[in-house]
Amino acid sequence: MPLEVPDPEYMFSGHVACPGCGAAMAMKFVLKALGEKTMMVLPACCWSIIAGAYPQSALRIPVIHSAFETGGAVASGVRAALDMKGDTETTVLTWAGDGGTFDIGFQALSGAVERNEDFIYVCYDNEAYMNTGVQRSSSTPYGAWTTTTPGSDWKKMRKKNIVEALVAHRIPYAATASIAFPEDLVYKVKKAKWIKGSRFLHIFSSCPTGWGLPSELSVKIARMAVQTNIFPIYEVEDGLRYTINFMSKGYLVNEYFKLQGRFKHLTEEDLNQIQEMVNDDWDLLLRKAGLYQE
Ligand SMILES: Cc1ncc(C[n+]2csc(CCOP(=O)(O)OP(=O)(O)O)c2C)c(N)n1
Ligand code: SF4
Ligand SMILES: [Mg+2]
């Protein structure tokens, strides 16, 4: 498996992301992998702002800004229009946040992938509605502070497993990836590019602003999420075949939580409970990949 990050850039400097924004890094790597024959559907999210206001744009590809809940539907329409024109070369890419994917955009996404529409859907996951001021989403992890889960009302529900929800549709390709593992990310996007039908990528994208994290730790925290099994990186082909791309040495979760202001209220007891949840989820993934050992 050749692992490399291509040189050409399709994202200009001058964008307006916060320093250390994982979503900006994710975009840079995904476009390097896809190249210029890409058309992007962009439901409302931080990236609607990061890209810049028309007629300026930080992106060197065509972008359609769409309504928040319509990422799957608009991409289906763009694909159909390109097919009518005989353009089978251009890749249609939806680029949506976790709110636009896990929550409000889920119906349109589920409908589109059930039809096995031919597009790549990327969810860059910063684990809350960041663009509107850090409200919780169903991607926000157990234990997190947000402006809608403040103080002792920190989130008590688990993060929704969006990849499993997509896998249940038996789509040809679903994968997780991380800004801390760029070669693996680029490899997966390139692989997805040549598969027909619905392809889904879930990219862990640190958000220093919303997580109370020093911007220089953005990549480090993303790496720790993988090393602790909080965010394992893996692929699922045809809803059946699981491949885990990084086998962690099983670092404990404490350090990951202690570096982020959004978790500063958690006690040792809370962290022990979270460690158990992470261990259970990891064991389940190992079973699916046929790697579990008693
Ligand atoms: C129907 C509708 N409801 C609410 C909004 C306001 N809105 C715009 S972006 C956004 C948050 C998006 O969250 P997410 O998808 O996680 O992306 P992020 O901002 O975190 O990058 C919201 C609530 C909207 N544009 N349309
Ligand atoms: S709020 Fe978070 S996701 Fe949005 S631009 Fe800033 S760092 Fe990036
Ligand atoms: Mg978000």
Coordinates of C-alpha atoms and ligand atoms in Angstrom, one line a residue:
M1 CA 0.0 0.0 0.0
P2 CA 1.8 3.2 -1.1
L3 CA 1.3 5.9 1.5
E4 CA 2.1 9.4 0.3
V5 CA 0.6 12.9 0.3
P6 CA 0.4 14.5 -3.1
D7 CA 2.0 18.0 -3.7
P8 CA -0.7 19.9 -5.5
E9 CA -2.7 22.3 -3.4
Y10 CA -6.4 23.0 -3.9
M11 CA -6.8 25.2 -0.8
F12 CA -5.4 28.7 -0.8
S13 CA -3.9 30.5 2.2
G14 CA -6.1 33.4 3.4
H15 CA -9.0 31.2 4.6
V16 CA -10.6 32.3 7.8
A17 CA -10.3 29.2 10.0
C18 CA -9.2 29.6 13.6
P19 CA -5.5 28.8 14.3
G20 CA -5.0 25.0 14.6
C21 CA -8.4 24.2 13.0
G22 CA -8.6 20.5 12.3
A23 CA -11.3 21.0 9.7
A24 CA -9.0 23.1 7.6
M25 CA -6.3 20.4 7.7
A26 CA -8.8 17.8 6.8
M27 CA -10.0 19.8 3.7
K28 CA -6.4 20.3 2.6
F29 CA -5.6 16.6 2.6
V30 CA -8.9 15.5 1.1
L31 CA -8.6 17.9 -1.9
K32 CA -5.0 16.8 -2.4
A33 CA -6.2 13.3 -2.8
L34 CA -9.2 14.1 -5.0
G35 CA -7.6 16.6 -7.3
E36 CA -9.3 19.4 -9.3
K37 CA -12.0 17.5 -11.0
T38 CA -14.1 17.7 -7.9
M39 CA -17.4 19.5 -7.2
M40 CA -18.2 20.2 -3.6
V41 CA -21.6 20.5 -1.9
L42 CA -21.2 22.4 1.3
P43 CA -24.1 22.5 3.8
A44 CA -24.0 25.2 6.5
C45 CA -21.1 24.7 8.9
C46 CA -17.8 26.3 9.9
W47 CA -16.5 25.6 6.4
S48 CA -19.2 27.8 4.9
I49 CA -17.4 30.7 6.6
I50 CA -13.8 29.3 6.3
A51 CA -14.1 29.2 2.5
G52 CA -14.7 32.9 2.3
A53 CA -17.5 35.1 0.9
Y54 CA -18.3 35.2 -2.8
P55 CA -16.6 36.2 -5.1
Q56 CA -13.6 35.2 -3.0
S57 CA -12.9 31.6 -2.2
A58 CA -10.1 29.7 -0.5
L59 CA -10.9 26.6 -2.6
R60 CA -9.7 26.0 -6.1
I61 CA -12.8 23.8 -7.0
P62 CA -16.5 24.7 -7.6
V63 CA -18.5 24.9 -4.4
I64 CA -22.3 24.8 -4.0
H65 CA -23.4 26.2 -0.6
S66 CA -26.5 24.3 0.3
A67 CA -29.1 24.3 3.1
F68 CA -28.0 22.7 6.3
E69 CA -30.1 19.6 6.1
T70 CA -29.6 18.8 2.3
G71 CA -26.1 17.5 1.8
G72 CA -27.2 14.1 0.6
A73 CA -30.0 15.4 -1.6
V74 CA -28.0 18.2 -3.3
A75 CA -25.1 15.8 -4.0
S76 CA -27.6 13.4 -5.6
G77 CA -28.9 16.2 -7.9
V78 CA -25.4 17.4 -8.8
R79 CA -24.4 13.8 -9.7
A80 CA -27.5 13.4 -11.9
A81 CA -26.8 16.7 -13.7
L82 CA -23.2 15.8 -14.4
D83 CA -24.3 12.3 -15.7
M84 CA -26.9 14.1 -18.0
K85 CA -24.0 16.1 -19.4
G86 CA -21.9 13.0 -19.9
D87 CA -19.4 14.0 -17.3
T88 CA -18.4 10.8 -15.5
E89 CA -15.0 12.1 -14.5
T90 CA -15.9 14.7 -11.9
T91 CA -16.2 13.5 -8.3
V92 CA -19.1 14.8 -6.3
L93 CA -18.1 15.5 -2.7
T94 CA -20.3 16.5 0.1
W95 CA -18.4 18.2 2.9
A96 CA -20.5 18.5 6.1
G97 CA -20.0 18.9 9.8
D98 CA -21.2 16.5 12.5
G99 CA -24.4 18.5 13.1
G100 CA -25.1 18.5 9.4
T101 CA -24.5 14.7 9.2
F102 CA -25.4 13.0 12.5
D103 CA -28.4 15.2 13.2
I104 CA -30.2 17.5 10.7
G105 CA -28.7 16.1 7.5
F106 CA -29.2 12.4 8.4
Q107 CA -32.5 11.9 6.6
A108 CA -31.2 13.2 3.3
L109 CA -27.9 11.2 3.7
S110 CA -29.7 8.0 4.6
G111 CA -32.1 8.4 1.7
A112 CA -29.2 9.0 -0.7
V113 CA -27.0 6.2 0.4
E114 CA -30.0 3.8 0.4
R115 CA -30.3 4.6 -3.3
N116 CA -26.5 4.1 -3.5
E117 CA -26.0 7.5 -5.1
D118 CA -22.6 7.9 -6.6
F119 CA -20.8 10.4 -4.4
I120 CA -18.3 10.8 -1.6
Y121 CA -19.7 12.2 1.7
V122 CA -17.2 13.5 4.2
C123 CA -18.2 14.3 7.7
Y124 CA -15.5 16.4 9.4
D125 CA -16.2 15.8 13.0
N126 CA -15.5 18.6 15.6
E127 CA -18.0 17.1 18.0
A128 CA -20.5 20.0 18.3
Y129 CA -22.2 22.8 16.3
M130 CA -19.2 25.0 16.3
N131 CA -20.2 27.7 13.8
T132 CA -23.1 28.8 15.9
G133 CA -21.3 28.7 19.2
V134 CA -20.6 25.2 20.5
Q135 CA -24.0 23.6 20.9
R136 CA -24.0 19.8 21.6
S137 CA -24.8 17.4 18.7
S138 CA -25.3 13.7 18.8
S139 CA -21.6 13.4 18.0
T140 CA -20.6 15.3 21.2
P141 CA -18.9 12.7 23.4
Y142 CA -20.0 11.6 26.8
G143 CA -18.6 14.0 29.4
A144 CA -18.3 17.1 27.3
W145 CA -19.2 20.6 28.2
T146 CA -20.9 22.6 25.5
T147 CA -23.1 25.8 25.7
T148 CA -26.2 23.6 25.7
T149 CA -24.7 21.0 28.2
P150 CA -23.2 23.5 30.7
G151 CA -21.9 23.1 34.3
S152 CA -23.2 19.9 35.9
D153 CA -25.4 19.3 32.9
W154 CA -22.4 18.0 30.9
K155 CA -23.4 15.5 28.3
K156 CA -24.5 12.2 29.8
M157 CA -25.2 10.4 26.5
R158 CA -22.7 8.5 24.4
K159 CA -21.6 9.7 21.0
K160 CA -23.6 8.3 18.1
N161 CA -21.7 5.7 16.1
I162 CA -22.3 7.3 12.7
V163 CA -20.1 4.8 10.8
E164 CA -22.2 1.9 12.0
A165 CA -25.3 3.7 11.0
L166 CA -23.9 4.1 7.5
V167 CA -22.6 0.5 7.4
A168 CA -26.1 -0.7 8.2
H169 CA -27.0 0.7 4.7
R170 CA -24.5 -1.7 3.3
I171 CA -22.7 1.0 1.3
P172 CA -19.6 0.0 -0.7
Y173 CA -17.2 1.9 1.4
A174 CA -17.2 3.6 4.9
A175 CA -14.1 4.6 6.8
T176 CA -12.8 6.7 9.7
A177 CA -9.7 8.8 9.4
S178 CA -7.8 11.4 11.3
I179 CA -5.9 14.7 10.6
A180 CA -3.0 13.1 12.6
F181 CA -2.6 10.3 10.1
P182 CA -2.5 12.2 6.8
E183 CA -1.1 9.4 4.7
D184 CA -3.8 7.0 5.8
L185 CA -6.4 9.7 5.2
V186 CA -5.1 10.4 1.7
Y187 CA -5.0 6.7 0.9
K188 CA -8.6 6.3 2.0
V189 CA -9.8 9.2 -0.1
K190 CA -8.0 8.0 -3.2
K191 CA -9.4 4.5 -2.6
A192 CA -12.9 6.0 -2.2
K193 CA -12.5 8.0 -5.4
W194 CA -12.4 4.9 -7.6
I195 CA -15.3 3.0 -6.0
K196 CA -18.7 3.5 -7.5
G197 CA -21.7 4.3 -5.3
S198 CA -22.0 5.9 -1.9
R199 CA -18.8 6.3 0.0
F200 CA -18.6 7.8 3.5
L201 CA -15.6 9.2 5.4
H202 CA -15.7 10.2 9.0
I203 CA -12.7 12.5 9.8
F204 CA -11.7 13.4 13.3
S205 CA -11.1 17.2 13.2
S206 CA -9.9 18.9 16.4
C207 CA -11.4 22.2 17.2
P208 CA -9.2 24.3 19.6
T209 CA -11.8 27.0 19.9
G210 CA -14.7 24.8 20.9
W211 CA -12.7 22.3 22.9
G212 CA -10.7 24.7 25.1
L213 CA -7.5 23.3 23.6
P214 CA -4.3 25.2 22.8
S215 CA -4.1 25.5 19.0
E216 CA -0.6 23.9 18.9
L217 CA -2.0 20.7 20.4
S218 CA -4.6 20.2 17.7
V219 CA -2.7 17.4 15.8
K220 CA -1.4 15.9 19.1
I221 CA -4.9 15.5 20.5
A222 CA -6.1 13.9 17.2
R223 CA -3.2 11.4 17.4
M224 CA -4.0 10.7 21.1
A225 CA -7.7 10.0 20.2
V226 CA -6.5 7.2 17.9
Q227 CA -3.8 5.9 20.3
T228 CA -6.3 5.6 23.1
N229 CA -8.9 3.9 20.9
I230 CA -11.3 6.8 21.5
F231 CA -11.4 7.3 17.7
P232 CA -10.1 4.1 16.0
I233 CA -9.3 4.4 12.4
Y234 CA -10.8 1.6 10.2
E235 CA -12.5 0.7 7.0
V236 CA -15.7 -1.2 6.2
E237 CA -16.2 -2.6 2.7
D238 CA -19.7 -3.5 1.5
G239 CA -21.0 -3.2 5.0
L240 CA -19.2 -6.5 5.9
R241 CA -15.5 -6.5 5.8
Y242 CA -13.7 -4.6 8.6
T243 CA -10.0 -3.6 8.5
I244 CA -8.5 -1.8 11.4
N245 CA -5.7 0.5 10.1
F246 CA -3.9 1.3 13.4
M247 CA -3.6 -1.2 16.2
S248 CA -3.1 0.9 19.3
K249 CA -0.9 -0.1 22.3
G250 CA -3.9 0.9 24.4
Y251 CA -2.9 4.2 26.0
L252 CA -5.2 5.3 28.9
V253 CA -7.7 8.0 28.1
N254 CA -6.9 10.3 31.1
E255 CA -4.3 12.5 29.4
Y256 CA -6.5 13.1 26.3
F257 CA -9.3 14.4 28.6
K258 CA -7.0 16.5 30.9
L259 CA -5.6 18.5 28.0
Q260 CA -9.1 19.9 27.0
G261 CA -11.1 22.6 28.9
R262 CA -14.4 21.0 27.8
F263 CA -13.7 18.0 30.1
K264 CA -12.1 19.8 33.0
H265 CA -15.1 19.1 35.4
L266 CA -14.7 15.3 35.1
T267 CA -13.6 13.4 38.2
E268 CA -11.3 10.3 38.3
E269 CA -14.4 8.2 38.7
D270 CA -15.9 9.7 35.5
L271 CA -12.7 9.0 33.7
N272 CA -12.6 5.4 34.8
Q273 CA -16.2 5.0 33.6
I274 CA -15.2 6.5 30.2
Q275 CA -12.2 4.2 30.0
E276 CA -14.6 1.2 30.4
M277 CA -16.8 2.6 27.6
V278 CA -13.8 3.0 25.3
N279 CA -12.6 -0.5 26.1
D280 CA -16.1 -2.0 25.4
D281 CA -16.3 -0.2 22.0
W282 CA -12.8 -1.3 21.0
D283 CA -13.6 -4.9 21.9
L284 CA -16.7 -4.7 19.8
L285 CA -14.7 -3.4 16.8
L286 CA -12.1 -6.1 17.2
R287 CA -14.9 -8.7 17.1
K288 CA -16.3 -7.2 13.9
A289 CA -12.8 -7.3 12.4
G290 CA -12.4 -10.9 13.5
L291 CA -9.4 -10.0 15.8
Y292 CA -10.9 -10.4 19.3
Q293 CA -9.0 -12.7 21.7
E294 CA -10.5 -13.7 25.0
Ligands
LIG1 C1 -32.2 24.7 9.1 C2 -31.0 25.5 9.8 N1 -30.9 25.5 11.1 C3 -29.9 26.1 11.7 C4 -28.9 26.7 11.0 C5 -27.8 27.5 11.7 N2 -26.6 26.8 11.6 C6 -25.6 27.1 10.6 S1 -24.2 26.2 10.8 C7 -24.8 25.5 12.2 C8 -23.9 24.5 12.9 C9 -23.3 23.5 12.1 O1 -22.7 22.5 12.9 P1 -21.9 21.3 12.2 O2 -22.6 20.7 11.1 O3 -21.4 20.4 13.3 O4 -20.6 22.1 11.6 P2 -19.5 23.0 12.4 O5 -20.1 24.4 12.5 O6 -19.3 22.4 13.7 O7 -18.3 23.0 11.5 C10 -26.1 25.9 12.5 C11 -26.9 25.4 13.6 C12 -29.1 26.7 9.6 N3 -28.1 27.3 8.8 N4 -30.1 26.1 9.0
SF4_2 S1 -14.6 26.9 15.6 FE1 -13.4 25.0 15.4 S2 -14.0 24.0 13.5 FE2 -14.7 26.2 13.4 S3 -13.1 27.3 12.3 FE3 -12.7 27.5 14.6 S4 -11.3 25.7 15.1 FE4 -12.2 25.3 13.1
MG3 MG -19.5 20.3 14.2

